[in-house]
PDB file of C-alpha atoms in Angstrom:
ATOM      1  CA  MET G 917     125.508 -31.736 247.218  1.00 56.00           C
ATOM      2  CA  SER G 918     129.386 -31.496 246.526  1.00 63.00           C
ATOM      3  CA  PHE G 919     132.293 -32.879 248.715  1.00 72.00           C
ATOM      4  CA  THR G 920     133.305 -31.934 252.125  1.00 74.00           C
ATOM      5  CA  GLN G 921     135.944 -29.047 251.416  1.00 75.00           C
ATOM      6  CA  GLU G 922     134.638 -27.951 247.502  1.00 80.00           C
ATOM      7  CA  PRO G 923     131.312 -26.397 247.461  1.00 82.00           C
ATOM      8  CA  ILE G 924     130.310 -25.627 244.209  1.00 82.00           C
ATOM      9  CA  PRO G 925     129.806 -22.099 243.282  1.00 83.00           C
ATOM     10  CA  THR G 926     126.592 -20.257 243.205  1.00 81.00           C
ATOM     11  CA  THR G 927     127.133 -19.440 240.347  1.00 82.00           C
ATOM     12  CA  VAL G 928     123.397 -18.831 238.851  1.00 83.00           C
ATOM     13  CA  SER G 929     122.683 -19.498 234.802  1.00 80.00           C
ATOM     14  CA  GLU G 930     120.063 -16.704 234.047  1.00 81.00           C
ATOM     15  CA  ARG G 931     118.168 -19.533 232.611  1.00 79.00           C
ATOM     16  CA  ALA G 932     117.972 -21.602 235.919  1.00 82.00           C
ATOM     17  CA  ARG G 933     117.569 -18.210 237.587  1.00 83.00           C
ATOM     18  CA  ALA G 934     114.127 -16.734 235.341  1.00 84.00           C
ATOM     19  CA  GLN G 935     112.491 -20.658 236.067  1.00 81.00           C
ATOM     20  CA  TRP G 936     113.913 -21.765 239.620  1.00 81.00           C
ATOM     21  CA  GLY G 937     114.273 -18.287 240.736  1.00 84.00           C
ATOM     22  CA  LEU G 938     117.450 -17.077 242.910  1.00 79.00           C
ATOM     23  CA  ASP G 939     117.723 -19.624 245.295  1.00 81.00           C
ATOM     24  CA  ALA G 940     118.283 -22.668 241.628  1.00 81.00           C
ATOM     25  CA  PRO G 941     119.997 -25.330 242.666  1.00 79.00           C
ATOM     26  CA  PHE G 942     120.945 -26.264 238.889  1.00 82.00           C
ATOM     27  CA  ARG G 943     124.691 -25.217 237.680  1.00 85.00           C
ATOM     28  CA  HIS G 944     125.496 -24.429 234.173  1.00 84.00           C
ATOM     29  CA  ARG G 945     128.128 -27.253 232.619  1.00 85.00           C
ATOM     30  CA  GLU G 946     130.778 -24.740 232.273  1.00 90.00           C
ATOM     31  CA  VAL G 947     130.348 -23.470 236.059  1.00 89.00           C
ATOM     32  CA  MET G 948     130.739 -27.660 236.502  1.00 87.00           C
ATOM     33  CA  ARG G 949     133.531 -28.076 234.219  1.00 88.00           C
ATOM     34  CA  GLN G 950     135.724 -25.309 236.161  1.00 90.00           C
ATOM     35  CA  TRP G 951     135.258 -26.532 239.170  1.00 88.00           C
ATOM     36  CA  VAL G 952     135.961 -30.583 238.562  1.00 85.00           C
ATOM     37  CA  GLU G 953     139.059 -28.015 236.975  1.00 87.00           C
ATOM     38  CA  GLY G 954     139.951 -25.954 239.626  1.00 88.00           C
ATOM     39  CA  ILE G 955     140.116 -28.872 242.555  1.00 85.00           C
ATOM     40  CA  PHE G 956     143.234 -29.741 241.392  1.00 86.00           C
ATOM     41  CA  THR G 957     144.865 -26.082 240.388  1.00 87.00           C
ATOM     42  CA  ARG G 958     143.962 -24.857 243.538  1.00 84.00           C
ATOM     43  CA  GLY G 959     145.047 -27.683 245.171  1.00 80.00           C
ATOM     44  CA  ASP G 960     148.288 -26.402 242.957  1.00 85.00           C
ATOM     45  CA  HIS G 961     147.658 -30.518 241.131  1.00 87.00           C
ATOM     46  CA  THR G 962     147.756 -29.841 237.675  1.00 86.00           C
ATOM     47  CA  GLY G 963     150.962 -32.172 237.589  1.00 88.00           C
ATOM     48  CA  LEU G 964     149.348 -34.743 238.356  1.00 88.00           C
ATOM     49  CA  VAL G 965     146.452 -35.077 236.000  1.00 89.00           C
ATOM     50  CA  SER G 966     146.192 -35.642 231.943  1.00 90.00           C
ATOM     51  CA  TYR G 967     143.675 -33.806 230.136  1.00 87.00           C
ATOM     52  CA  GLY G 968     142.972 -35.602 225.777  1.00 90.00           C
ATOM     53  CA  THR G 969     144.289 -38.597 227.101  1.00 95.00           C
ATOM     54  CA  ALA G 970     142.663 -42.587 226.414  1.00 95.00           C
ATOM     55  CA  VAL G 971     143.517 -45.427 228.203  1.00 97.00           C
ATOM     56  CA  GLU G 972     143.376 -47.622 225.689  1.00 97.00           C
ATOM     57  CA  LEU G 973     144.580 -50.794 227.429  1.00 98.00           C
ATOM     58  CA  ALA G 974     144.924 -51.603 231.094  1.00 98.00           C
ATOM     59  CA  GLU G 975     146.502 -55.222 232.202  1.00 97.00           C
ATOM     60  CA  TYR G 976     147.394 -56.977 235.376  1.00 97.00           C
ATOM     61  CA  VAL G 977     151.229 -58.081 234.794  1.00 96.00           C
ATOM     62  CA  ASP G 978     153.564 -59.477 237.365  1.00 95.00           C
ATOM     63  CA  SER G 979     151.358 -58.111 240.006  1.00 95.00           C
ATOM     64  CA  GLU G 980     151.138 -53.927 238.937  1.00 97.00           C
ATOM     65  CA  TRP G 981     149.025 -52.246 236.071  1.00 98.00           C
ATOM     66  CA  VAL G 982     150.368 -51.841 232.804  1.00 98.00           C
ATOM     67  CA  LEU G 983     148.521 -49.867 231.226  1.00 98.00           C
ATOM     68  CA  THR G 984     148.604 -48.139 227.313  1.00 98.00           C
ATOM     69  CA  LEU G 985     148.250 -45.117 226.695  1.00 97.00           C
ATOM     70  CA  ARG G 986     146.757 -42.550 223.566  1.00 97.00           C
ATOM     71  CA  LYS G 987     147.038 -38.876 222.839  1.00 94.00           C
ATOM     72  CA  ALA G 988     146.841 -37.024 220.190  1.00 90.00           C
ATOM     73  CA  CYS G 989     149.355 -34.289 219.255  1.00 88.00           C
ATOM     74  CA  MET G 990     149.548 -31.278 218.611  1.00 82.00           C
ATOM     75  CA  ASP G 991     149.506 -31.772 214.994  1.00 82.00           C
ATOM     76  CA  LYS G 992     146.155 -34.434 215.745  1.00 79.00           C
ATOM     77  CA  SER G 993     147.229 -35.945 212.611  1.00 85.00           C
ATOM     78  CA  THR G 994     148.261 -38.283 214.439  1.00 92.00           C
ATOM     79  CA  ASP G 995     148.206 -40.130 217.770  1.00 94.00           C
ATOM     80  CA  TYR G 996     151.480 -40.787 220.652  1.00 93.00           C
ATOM     81  CA  TRP G 997     151.151 -43.663 221.603  1.00 96.00           C
ATOM     82  CA  TRP G 998     153.155 -45.682 225.057  1.00 96.00           C
ATOM     83  CA  GLN G 999     152.546 -47.299 228.479  1.00 97.00           C
ATOM     84  CA  GLU G1000     153.006 -47.045 232.248  1.00 97.00           C
ATOM     85  CA  ARG G1001     153.266 -49.145 234.922  1.00 98.00           C
ATOM     86  CA  PHE G1002     151.566 -48.703 238.205  1.00 98.00           C
ATOM     87  CA  ASP G1003     150.617 -49.936 241.654  1.00 98.00           C
ATOM     88  CA  ALA G1004     146.693 -49.648 240.998  1.00 98.00           C
ATOM     89  CA  VAL G1005     143.924 -48.454 238.667  1.00 98.00           C
ATOM     90  CA  VAL G1006     141.300 -46.897 240.166  1.00 98.00           C
ATOM     91  CA  VAL G1007     139.004 -46.822 237.910  1.00 96.00           C
ATOM     92  CA  ALA G1008     136.114 -43.631 238.394  1.00 94.00           C
ATOM     93  CA  THR G1009     134.750 -43.271 234.830  1.00 91.00           C
ATOM     94  CA  GLY G1010     131.162 -42.850 236.006  1.00 84.00           C
ATOM     95  CA  HIS G1011     127.562 -44.866 233.583  1.00 82.00           C
ATOM     96  CA  TYR G1012     126.229 -41.971 232.567  1.00 84.00           C
ATOM     97  CA  TYR G1013     128.689 -41.549 228.973  1.00 85.00           C
ATOM     98  CA  LEU G1014     126.885 -45.549 226.977  1.00 89.00           C
ATOM     99  CA  PRO G1015     123.790 -45.160 226.354  1.00 93.00           C
ATOM    100  CA  TYR G1016     121.311 -48.346 227.439  1.00 91.00           C
ATOM    101  CA  ILE G1017     118.712 -50.178 224.922  1.00 94.00           C
ATOM    102  CA  PRO G1018     117.360 -53.373 225.474  1.00 93.00           C
ATOM    103  CA  LYS G1019     116.824 -55.476 222.826  1.00 94.00           C
ATOM    104  CA  ILE G1020     113.330 -55.200 221.027  1.00 98.00           C
ATOM    105  CA  PRO G1021     112.579 -57.352 217.758  1.00 98.00           C
ATOM    106  CA  GLY G1022     112.328 -55.105 215.112  1.00 98.00           C
ATOM    107  CA  MET G1023     113.701 -53.003 216.448  1.00 98.00           C
ATOM    108  CA  LEU G1024     117.425 -53.169 214.091  1.00 97.00           C
ATOM    109  CA  GLU G1025     115.484 -53.280 211.691  1.00 98.00           C
ATOM    110  CA  TYR G1026     113.912 -50.018 211.912  1.00 98.00           C
ATOM    111  CA  ASP G1027     116.058 -47.921 212.908  1.00 98.00           C
ATOM    112  CA  GLU G1028     117.888 -48.819 209.030  1.00 98.00           C
ATOM    113  CA  ARG G1029     114.564 -47.930 207.430  1.00 98.00           C
ATOM    114  CA  PHE G1030     113.603 -44.834 209.260  1.00 98.00           C
ATOM    115  CA  PRO G1031     117.660 -43.825 209.949  1.00 97.00           C
ATOM    116  CA  GLY G1032     117.210 -40.486 213.111  1.00 96.00           C
ATOM    117  CA  ARG G1033     113.760 -41.897 214.348  1.00 97.00           C
ATOM    118  CA  ILE G1034     115.356 -43.890 217.324  1.00 98.00           C
ATOM    119  CA  GLN G1035     117.243 -42.049 220.026  1.00 98.00           C
ATOM    120  CA  HIS G1036     118.565 -41.871 223.428  1.00 98.00           C
ATOM    121  CA  SER G1037     118.053 -38.806 226.366  1.00 97.00           C
ATOM    122  CA  LYS G1038     121.406 -38.319 225.921  1.00 96.00           C
ATOM    123  CA  HIS G1039     121.571 -36.819 222.542  1.00 94.00           C
ATOM    124  CA  PHE G1040     118.426 -34.302 223.647  1.00 95.00           C
ATOM    125  CA  ARG G1041     118.907 -30.706 223.448  1.00 92.00           C
ATOM    126  CA  SER G1042     115.758 -28.221 222.391  1.00 94.00           C
ATOM    127  CA  VAL G1043     112.517 -29.233 222.708  1.00 95.00           C
ATOM    128  CA  GLU G1044     112.481 -27.913 218.577  1.00 97.00           C
ATOM    129  CA  ASP G1045     114.277 -31.002 217.469  1.00 97.00           C
ATOM    130  CA  PHE G1046     110.503 -31.956 218.496  1.00 98.00           C
ATOM    131  CA  ARG G1047     108.965 -29.488 217.154  1.00 98.00           C
ATOM    132  CA  ASP G1048     104.781 -30.853 215.819  1.00 98.00           C
ATOM    133  CA  LYS G1049     106.367 -33.892 215.558  1.00 98.00           C
ATOM    134  CA  LYS G1050     104.646 -37.788 217.199  1.00 98.00           C
ATOM    135  CA  VAL G1051     106.807 -38.648 219.414  1.00 98.00           C
ATOM    136  CA  VAL G1052     107.091 -42.023 221.735  1.00 98.00           C
ATOM    137  CA  VAL G1053     109.201 -41.884 225.285  1.00 98.00           C
ATOM    138  CA  VAL G1054     110.889 -44.524 226.339  1.00 98.00           C
ATOM    139  CA  GLY G1055     110.763 -45.514 230.505  1.00 95.00           C
ATOM    140  CA  GLY G1056     109.746 -44.432 234.109  1.00 92.00           C
ATOM    141  CA  SER G1057     111.730 -42.192 235.539  1.00 89.00           C
ATOM    142  CA  VAL G1058     113.280 -39.136 235.648  1.00 89.00           C
ATOM    143  CA  SER G1059     115.201 -38.405 232.372  1.00 93.00           C
ATOM    144  CA  ALA G1060     111.680 -39.619 230.475  1.00 95.00           C
ATOM    145  CA  PHE G1061     108.669 -38.176 232.730  1.00 93.00           C
ATOM    146  CA  ASP G1062     111.224 -34.495 231.891  1.00 94.00           C
ATOM    147  CA  ALA G1063     110.868 -35.133 228.723  1.00 96.00           C
ATOM    148  CA  LEU G1064     107.497 -36.296 228.355  1.00 97.00           C
ATOM    149  CA  HIS G1065     106.482 -32.520 229.819  1.00 96.00           C
ATOM    150  CA  ASP G1066     109.210 -31.006 227.728  1.00 96.00           C
ATOM    151  CA  ILE G1067     108.299 -32.015 224.635  1.00 98.00           C
ATOM    152  CA  ARG G1068     104.340 -32.108 225.105  1.00 97.00           C
ATOM    153  CA  LYS G1069     103.995 -28.333 224.881  1.00 96.00           C
ATOM    154  CA  VAL G1070     105.545 -28.585 221.955  1.00 98.00           C
ATOM    155  CA  SER G1071     104.952 -32.169 220.105  1.00 98.00           C
ATOM    156  CA  LYS G1072     101.761 -33.458 218.552  1.00 98.00           C
ATOM    157  CA  LEU G1073      99.500 -35.237 221.504  1.00 97.00           C
ATOM    158  CA  PRO G1074      99.212 -36.735 222.713  1.00 97.00           C
ATOM    159  CA  ILE G1075     102.360 -37.657 223.500  1.00 98.00           C
ATOM    160  CA  ILE G1076     103.312 -41.968 223.907  1.00 98.00           C
ATOM    161  CA  SER G1077     104.814 -42.746 226.922  1.00 97.00           C
ATOM    162  CA  ALA G1078     106.020 -46.459 227.149  1.00 97.00           C
ATOM    163  CA  LEU G1079     105.887 -47.252 230.572  1.00 91.00           C
ATOM    164  CA  ARG G1080     106.941 -50.826 232.005  1.00 85.00           C
ATOM    165  CA  ASN G1081     107.447 -49.632 235.523  1.00 80.00           C
ATOM    166  CA  PRO G1082     107.177 -46.378 237.030  1.00 78.00           C
ATOM    167  CA  SER G1083     110.375 -45.773 239.222  1.00 74.00           C
ATOM    168  CA  GLY G1084     109.959 -46.376 242.060  1.00 68.00           C
ATOM    169  CA  ALA G1085     110.340 -42.932 244.030  1.00 70.00           C
ATOM    170  CA  PHE G1086     108.186 -41.678 241.326  1.00 76.00           C
ATOM    171  CA  GLY G1087     106.103 -43.762 240.664  1.00 82.00           C
ATOM    172  CA  ILE G1088     103.036 -43.038 237.679  1.00 89.00           C
ATOM    173  CA  ALA G1089     102.112 -40.271 239.250  1.00 89.00           C
ATOM    174  CA  PRO G1090     104.356 -37.541 236.954  1.00 91.00           C
ATOM    175  CA  PHE G1091     103.589 -39.430 233.850  1.00 93.00           C
ATOM    176  CA  LEU G1092      99.338 -39.229 234.663  1.00 94.00           C
ATOM    177  CA  HIS G1093      98.040 -35.863 232.314  1.00 96.00           C
ATOM    178  CA  PRO G1094      95.356 -35.279 229.620  1.00 96.00           C
ATOM    179  CA  HIS G1095      98.705 -35.125 226.834  1.00 97.00           C
ATOM    180  CA  ILE G1096     100.082 -38.066 227.823  1.00 97.00           C
ATOM    181  CA  ASP G1097      99.321 -42.125 226.318  1.00 98.00           C
ATOM    182  CA  ASN G1098      99.965 -43.767 228.170  1.00 96.00           C
ATOM    183  CA  ARG G1099     101.025 -47.757 226.822  1.00 97.00           C
ATOM    184  CA  SER G1100     102.536 -50.721 228.078  1.00 96.00           C
ATOM    185  CA  GLN G1101     106.784 -51.725 227.588  1.00 96.00           C
ATOM    186  CA  ILE G1102     107.368 -51.981 223.776  1.00 98.00           C
ATOM    187  CA  GLU G1103     106.173 -55.554 221.782  1.00 98.00           C
ATOM    188  CA  SER G1104     108.366 -55.214 218.978  1.00 98.00           C
ATOM    189  CA  PHE G1105     108.664 -52.966 215.649  1.00 98.00           C
ATOM    190  CA  GLU G1106     107.574 -53.307 212.168  1.00 98.00           C
ATOM    191  CA  PRO G1107     109.757 -51.426 210.089  1.00 97.00           C
ATOM    192  CA  GLU G1108     107.170 -52.182 206.508  1.00 97.00           C
ATOM    193  CA  LEU G1109     104.430 -50.433 208.194  1.00 96.00           C
ATOM    194  CA  GLY G1110     106.401 -48.518 209.961  1.00 96.00           C
ATOM    195  CA  ARG G1111     104.857 -49.118 213.266  1.00 98.00           C
ATOM    196  CA  ILE G1112     105.660 -49.997 217.183  1.00 98.00           C
ATOM    197  CA  ASN G1113     103.042 -52.303 218.888  1.00 98.00           C
ATOM    198  CA  PHE G1114     103.503 -52.284 222.354  1.00 98.00           C
ATOM    199  CA  THR G1115     102.851 -55.282 224.499  1.00 97.00           C
ATOM    200  CA  ASP G1116      99.343 -53.917 225.781  1.00 96.00           C
ATOM    201  CA  GLY G1117      97.425 -55.090 221.691  1.00 97.00           C
ATOM    202  CA  SER G1118      97.709 -51.056 220.981  1.00 98.00           C
ATOM    203  CA  SER G1119      99.990 -49.972 218.252  1.00 98.00           C
ATOM    204  CA  ALA G1120     101.008 -47.243 216.619  1.00 98.00           C
ATOM    205  CA  ASP G1121     101.875 -45.870 213.332  1.00 97.00           C
ATOM    206  CA  ASP G1122     103.687 -42.527 211.526  1.00 96.00           C
ATOM    207  CA  VAL G1123     105.936 -41.983 214.583  1.00 98.00           C
ATOM    208  CA  ASP G1124     107.939 -39.379 213.760  1.00 98.00           C
ATOM    209  CA  VAL G1125     110.624 -39.884 217.168  1.00 98.00           C
ATOM    210  CA  VAL G1126     111.242 -43.368 219.777  1.00 98.00           C
ATOM    211  CA  LEU G1127     113.024 -41.192 222.792  1.00 98.00           C
ATOM    212  CA  PHE G1128     114.274 -44.236 224.970  1.00 98.00           C
ATOM    213  CA  ALA G1129     114.936 -42.067 228.368  1.00 96.00           C
ATOM    214  CA  THR G1130     116.006 -45.514 229.978  1.00 94.00           C
ATOM    215  CA  GLY G1131     119.726 -44.991 231.506  1.00 89.00           C
ATOM    216  CA  TYR G1132     122.995 -46.420 230.725  1.00 88.00           C
ATOM    217  CA  ASP G1133     125.368 -48.880 231.164  1.00 85.00           C
ATOM    218  CA  PHE G1134     128.884 -49.685 231.948  1.00 84.00           C
ATOM    219  CA  SER G1135     131.604 -49.791 229.216  1.00 87.00           C
ATOM    220  CA  PHE G1136     135.473 -50.490 229.899  1.00 92.00           C
ATOM    221  CA  PRO G1137     136.791 -51.088 227.189  1.00 92.00           C
ATOM    222  CA  PHE G1138     140.758 -51.743 228.394  1.00 96.00           C
ATOM    223  CA  LEU G1139     139.379 -53.061 230.805  1.00 95.00           C
ATOM    224  CA  PRO G1140     139.154 -56.705 228.358  1.00 91.00           C
ATOM    225  CA  GLY G1141     138.730 -59.010 231.810  1.00 86.00           C
ATOM    226  CA  ILE G1142     135.542 -56.414 233.335  1.00 88.00           C
ATOM    227  CA  LYS G1143     132.278 -57.662 231.736  1.00 80.00           C
ATOM    228  CA  SER G1144     129.077 -55.996 233.394  1.00 76.00           C
ATOM    229  CA  VAL G1145     126.103 -58.233 233.533  1.00 73.00           C
ATOM    230  CA  ASN G1146     122.997 -56.717 233.823  1.00 70.00           C
ATOM    231  CA  ASN G1147     123.950 -53.142 234.063  1.00 71.00           C
ATOM    232  CA  ARG G1148     126.685 -53.968 237.083  1.00 80.00           C
ATOM    233  CA  ILE G1149     129.799 -55.209 237.175  1.00 87.00           C
ATOM    234  CA  PRO G1150     130.336 -58.584 239.319  1.00 90.00           C
ATOM    235  CA  GLY G1151     132.996 -59.380 241.498  1.00 93.00           C
ATOM    236  CA  LEU G1152     133.163 -55.717 243.595  1.00 93.00           C
ATOM    237  CA  TYR G1153     132.952 -55.879 247.440  1.00 93.00           C
ATOM    238  CA  GLN G1154     130.793 -52.850 248.656  1.00 92.00           C
ATOM    239  CA  HIS G1155     130.766 -51.609 245.450  1.00 92.00           C
ATOM    240  CA  VAL G1156     134.442 -50.974 245.473  1.00 94.00           C
ATOM    241  CA  PHE G1157     137.131 -52.824 245.344  1.00 95.00           C
ATOM    242  CA  LYS G1158     137.173 -56.315 243.116  1.00 96.00           C
ATOM    243  CA  SER G1159     137.304 -59.115 245.678  1.00 96.00           C
ATOM    244  CA  ASP G1160     139.889 -60.743 244.167  1.00 96.00           C
ATOM    245  CA  ASN G1161     142.106 -58.296 242.949  1.00 97.00           C
ATOM    246  CA  PRO G1162     141.716 -55.264 245.073  1.00 96.00           C
ATOM    247  CA  SER G1163     144.205 -53.002 243.651  1.00 98.00           C
ATOM    248  CA  LEU G1164     142.030 -52.393 241.471  1.00 98.00           C
ATOM    249  CA  ALA G1165     138.322 -50.240 242.944  1.00 97.00           C
ATOM    250  CA  PHE G1166     136.236 -48.482 241.459  1.00 95.00           C
ATOM    251  CA  VAL G1167     134.057 -45.025 242.736  1.00 94.00           C
ATOM    252  CA  GLY G1168     130.752 -44.045 241.494  1.00 89.00           C
ATOM    253  CA  MET G1169     128.994 -47.460 240.213  1.00 88.00           C
ATOM    254  CA  VAL G1170     126.051 -46.756 242.062  1.00 87.00           C
ATOM    255  CA  THR G1171     123.280 -45.077 242.131  1.00 80.00           C
ATOM    256  CA  GLY G1172     120.295 -43.846 243.839  1.00 73.00           C
ATOM    257  CA  GLY G1173     120.820 -40.360 244.923  1.00 73.00           C
ATOM    258  CA  PHE G1174     123.960 -38.256 246.901  1.00 73.00           C
ATOM    259  CA  GLY G1175     126.109 -39.571 245.141  1.00 75.00           C
ATOM    260  CA  ILE G1176     128.425 -36.242 244.544  1.00 81.00           C
ATOM    261  CA  ARG G1177     129.192 -38.117 249.004  1.00 84.00           C
ATOM    262  CA  ILE G1178     128.523 -41.080 248.331  1.00 86.00           C
ATOM    263  CA  PHE G1179     131.681 -40.374 245.489  1.00 88.00           C
ATOM    264  CA  GLU G1180     133.096 -38.742 248.441  1.00 87.00           C
ATOM    265  CA  TRP G1181     133.460 -41.562 250.873  1.00 87.00           C
ATOM    266  CA  GLN G1182     134.795 -44.100 248.158  1.00 92.00           C
ATOM    267  CA  ALA G1183     137.317 -41.925 246.432  1.00 91.00           C
ATOM    268  CA  VAL G1184     138.379 -41.425 250.857  1.00 89.00           C
ATOM    269  CA  ALA G1185     138.014 -45.093 251.780  1.00 91.00           C
ATOM    270  CA  VAL G1186     139.962 -46.432 247.774  1.00 93.00           C
ATOM    271  CA  ALA G1187     142.356 -43.909 248.813  1.00 92.00           C
ATOM    272  CA  ARG G1188     142.778 -45.018 253.008  1.00 90.00           C
ATOM    273  CA  PHE G1189     142.744 -48.361 250.999  1.00 93.00           C
ATOM    274  CA  PHE G1190     145.679 -48.044 249.242  1.00 95.00           C
ATOM    275  CA  ALA G1191     148.246 -45.863 251.670  1.00 93.00           C
ATOM    276  CA  GLY G1192     147.946 -48.465 253.825  1.00 91.00           C
ATOM    277  CA  ARG G1193     145.802 -46.741 256.798  1.00 88.00           C
ATOM    278  CA  ALA G1194     143.349 -49.746 256.472  1.00 88.00           C
ATOM    279  CA  ASP G1195     142.329 -52.962 255.858  1.00 88.00           C
ATOM    280  CA  LEU G1196     139.435 -54.820 253.702  1.00 91.00           C
ATOM    281  CA  PRO G1197     138.058 -58.202 254.975  1.00 90.00           C
ATOM    282  CA  PRO G1198     139.400 -61.500 253.560  1.00 93.00           C
ATOM    283  CA  GLN G1199     138.789 -62.704 250.634  1.00 96.00           C
ATOM    284  CA  ASP G1200     135.911 -64.866 250.949  1.00 96.00           C
ATOM    285  CA  TRP G1201     134.376 -62.731 252.636  1.00 92.00           C
ATOM    286  CA  MET G1202     133.680 -60.162 250.394  1.00 93.00           C
ATOM    287  CA  GLU G1203     132.992 -62.183 247.907  1.00 96.00           C
ATOM    288  CA  GLU G1204     130.363 -63.239 249.945  1.00 96.00           C
ATOM    289  CA  TRP G1205     128.905 -60.285 250.251  1.00 91.00           C
ATOM    290  CA  ASP G1206     128.102 -60.128 246.601  1.00 92.00           C
ATOM    291  CA  ALA G1207     126.750 -62.792 246.314  1.00 95.00           C
ATOM    292  CA  TYR G1208     123.989 -62.425 249.219  1.00 94.00           C
ATOM    293  CA  ARG G1209     123.480 -58.854 247.885  1.00 91.00           C
ATOM    294  CA  VAL G1210     122.820 -60.659 244.674  1.00 92.00           C
ATOM    295  CA  ALA G1211     120.658 -63.193 246.204  1.00 94.00           C
ATOM    296  CA  THR G1212     118.830 -60.091 248.506  1.00 92.00           C
ATOM    297  CA  ARG G1213     118.928 -57.386 245.479  1.00 89.00           C
ATOM    298  CA  GLY G1214     119.167 -58.981 242.159  1.00 85.00           C
ATOM    299  CA  ASP G1215     121.312 -59.957 239.733  1.00 82.00           C
ATOM    300  CA  GLY G1216     120.436 -56.004 238.346  1.00 78.00           C
ATOM    301  CA  GLY G1217     119.615 -52.000 238.725  1.00 76.00           C
ATOM    302  CA  ALA G1218     118.613 -52.948 242.202  1.00 81.00           C
ATOM    303  CA  PHE G1219     121.955 -54.201 242.899  1.00 83.00           C
ATOM    304  CA  TRP G1220     123.509 -50.827 242.705  1.00 79.00           C
ATOM    305  CA  THR G1221     120.973 -48.576 243.943  1.00 82.00           C
ATOM    306  CA  LEU G1222     121.710 -47.790 247.775  1.00 83.00           C
ATOM    307  CA  MET G1223     118.060 -45.769 248.753  1.00 79.00           C
ATOM    308  CA  PRO G1224     116.288 -45.964 250.999  1.00 78.00           C
ATOM    309  CA  ASP G1225     120.196 -46.947 252.150  1.00 80.00           C
ATOM    310  CA  PHE G1226     122.280 -44.453 252.668  1.00 81.00           C
ATOM    311  CA  GLU G1227     122.976 -44.705 256.253  1.00 80.00           C
ATOM    312  CA  GLU G1228     124.169 -48.227 256.388  1.00 81.00           C
ATOM    313  CA  TYR G1229     126.121 -47.558 253.497  1.00 83.00           C
ATOM    314  CA  PHE G1230     128.364 -44.720 254.681  1.00 83.00           C
ATOM    315  CA  GLU G1231     128.642 -46.686 258.664  1.00 80.00           C
ATOM    316  CA  THR G1232     129.263 -49.992 256.570  1.00 80.00           C
ATOM    317  CA  LEU G1233     131.825 -48.390 254.052  1.00 81.00           C
ATOM    318  CA  GLY G1234     133.539 -45.258 257.198  1.00 74.00           C
ATOM    319  CA  CYS G1235     133.415 -48.313 259.688  1.00 70.00           C
ATOM    320  CA  ASP G1236     132.609 -51.880 259.260  1.00 60.00           C
ATOM    321  CA  VAL G1237     134.713 -52.299 255.713  1.00 64.00           C
ATOM    322  CA  LEU G1238     137.105 -49.206 256.469  1.00 63.00           C
ATOM    323  CA  GLY G1239     138.044 -49.809 260.368  1.00 65.00           C
ATOM    324  CA  ILE G1240     138.391 -45.721 259.594  1.00 57.00           C
ATOM    325  CA  ARG G1241     140.490 -44.778 263.649  1.00 49.00           C
ATOM    326  CA  GLN G1242     140.568 -41.791 264.777  1.00 44.00           C
ATOM    327  CA  SER G1243     143.856 -39.854 263.530  1.00 44.00           C
ATOM    328  CA  THR G1244     145.491 -36.724 263.963  1.00 38.00           C
ATOM    329  CA  ASP G1245     147.917 -36.642 261.526  1.00 44.00           C
TER     330      ASP G1245
END
């Protein structure tokens, strides 16, 4: 999976080759970083990119966007702040940055009493961190069962899986293993006793690590007017355009597979609209789309999960929404 005109290099790490064979689909993070940077260098567009620059604030003022920017100076002891103005803003920060951990009674107190026990899968680096430890893994999708099957090889057994709802794509099968003790979701923490209670009535004491493999949340601190609700961004048409102000667009705020290809199509749609080559429906139409999706998919993760409707989304975004025309220019 890659951008249409930018194939991902076939370089495979020794570890991936040893574990998955010569046709391993995985690439080392350094290969991916160089690939992303290369997209700009090969097109001689490096002058359009500012690395190491933080967007501290984005405000819509008098029909344009005023961005407050910050960059560390060469001595690293001071920061340089400035403002620039733009006609439009595209937010492509992704949604795999801010870990999502559900609110559970007693968890904050438990974390204060046992610092370091509660962790998130984002920071998972090595199974050695779990060797000979009693572990609870929370979550029902890929990150959770990957962690379970890696950690169980070195941890105390059985490893506990706190599972509310398994992924619709994989079901319960990946969690069924003699070394995995499947429990229901965590109901509460009892910091005084060092105990974790589950909704099935069971409990676990003397746990060394509680690993939350529960996904991520959206975070846009530079856009004070944008707040995520139940892990989704309200008011986006086709998950891309802000219906009340289409000069603000988002790319990559969906999940469910075909990630890079979907991001590419979204980016093309945004580029065509901002270039004046495509139009959006009236605002009330866009708002109706958002309301209908909430009514039919729910106000949560299912809202921004495209699976299994990939073909419908591609066709709608490319044809019905933007009316992409055959062009020779």
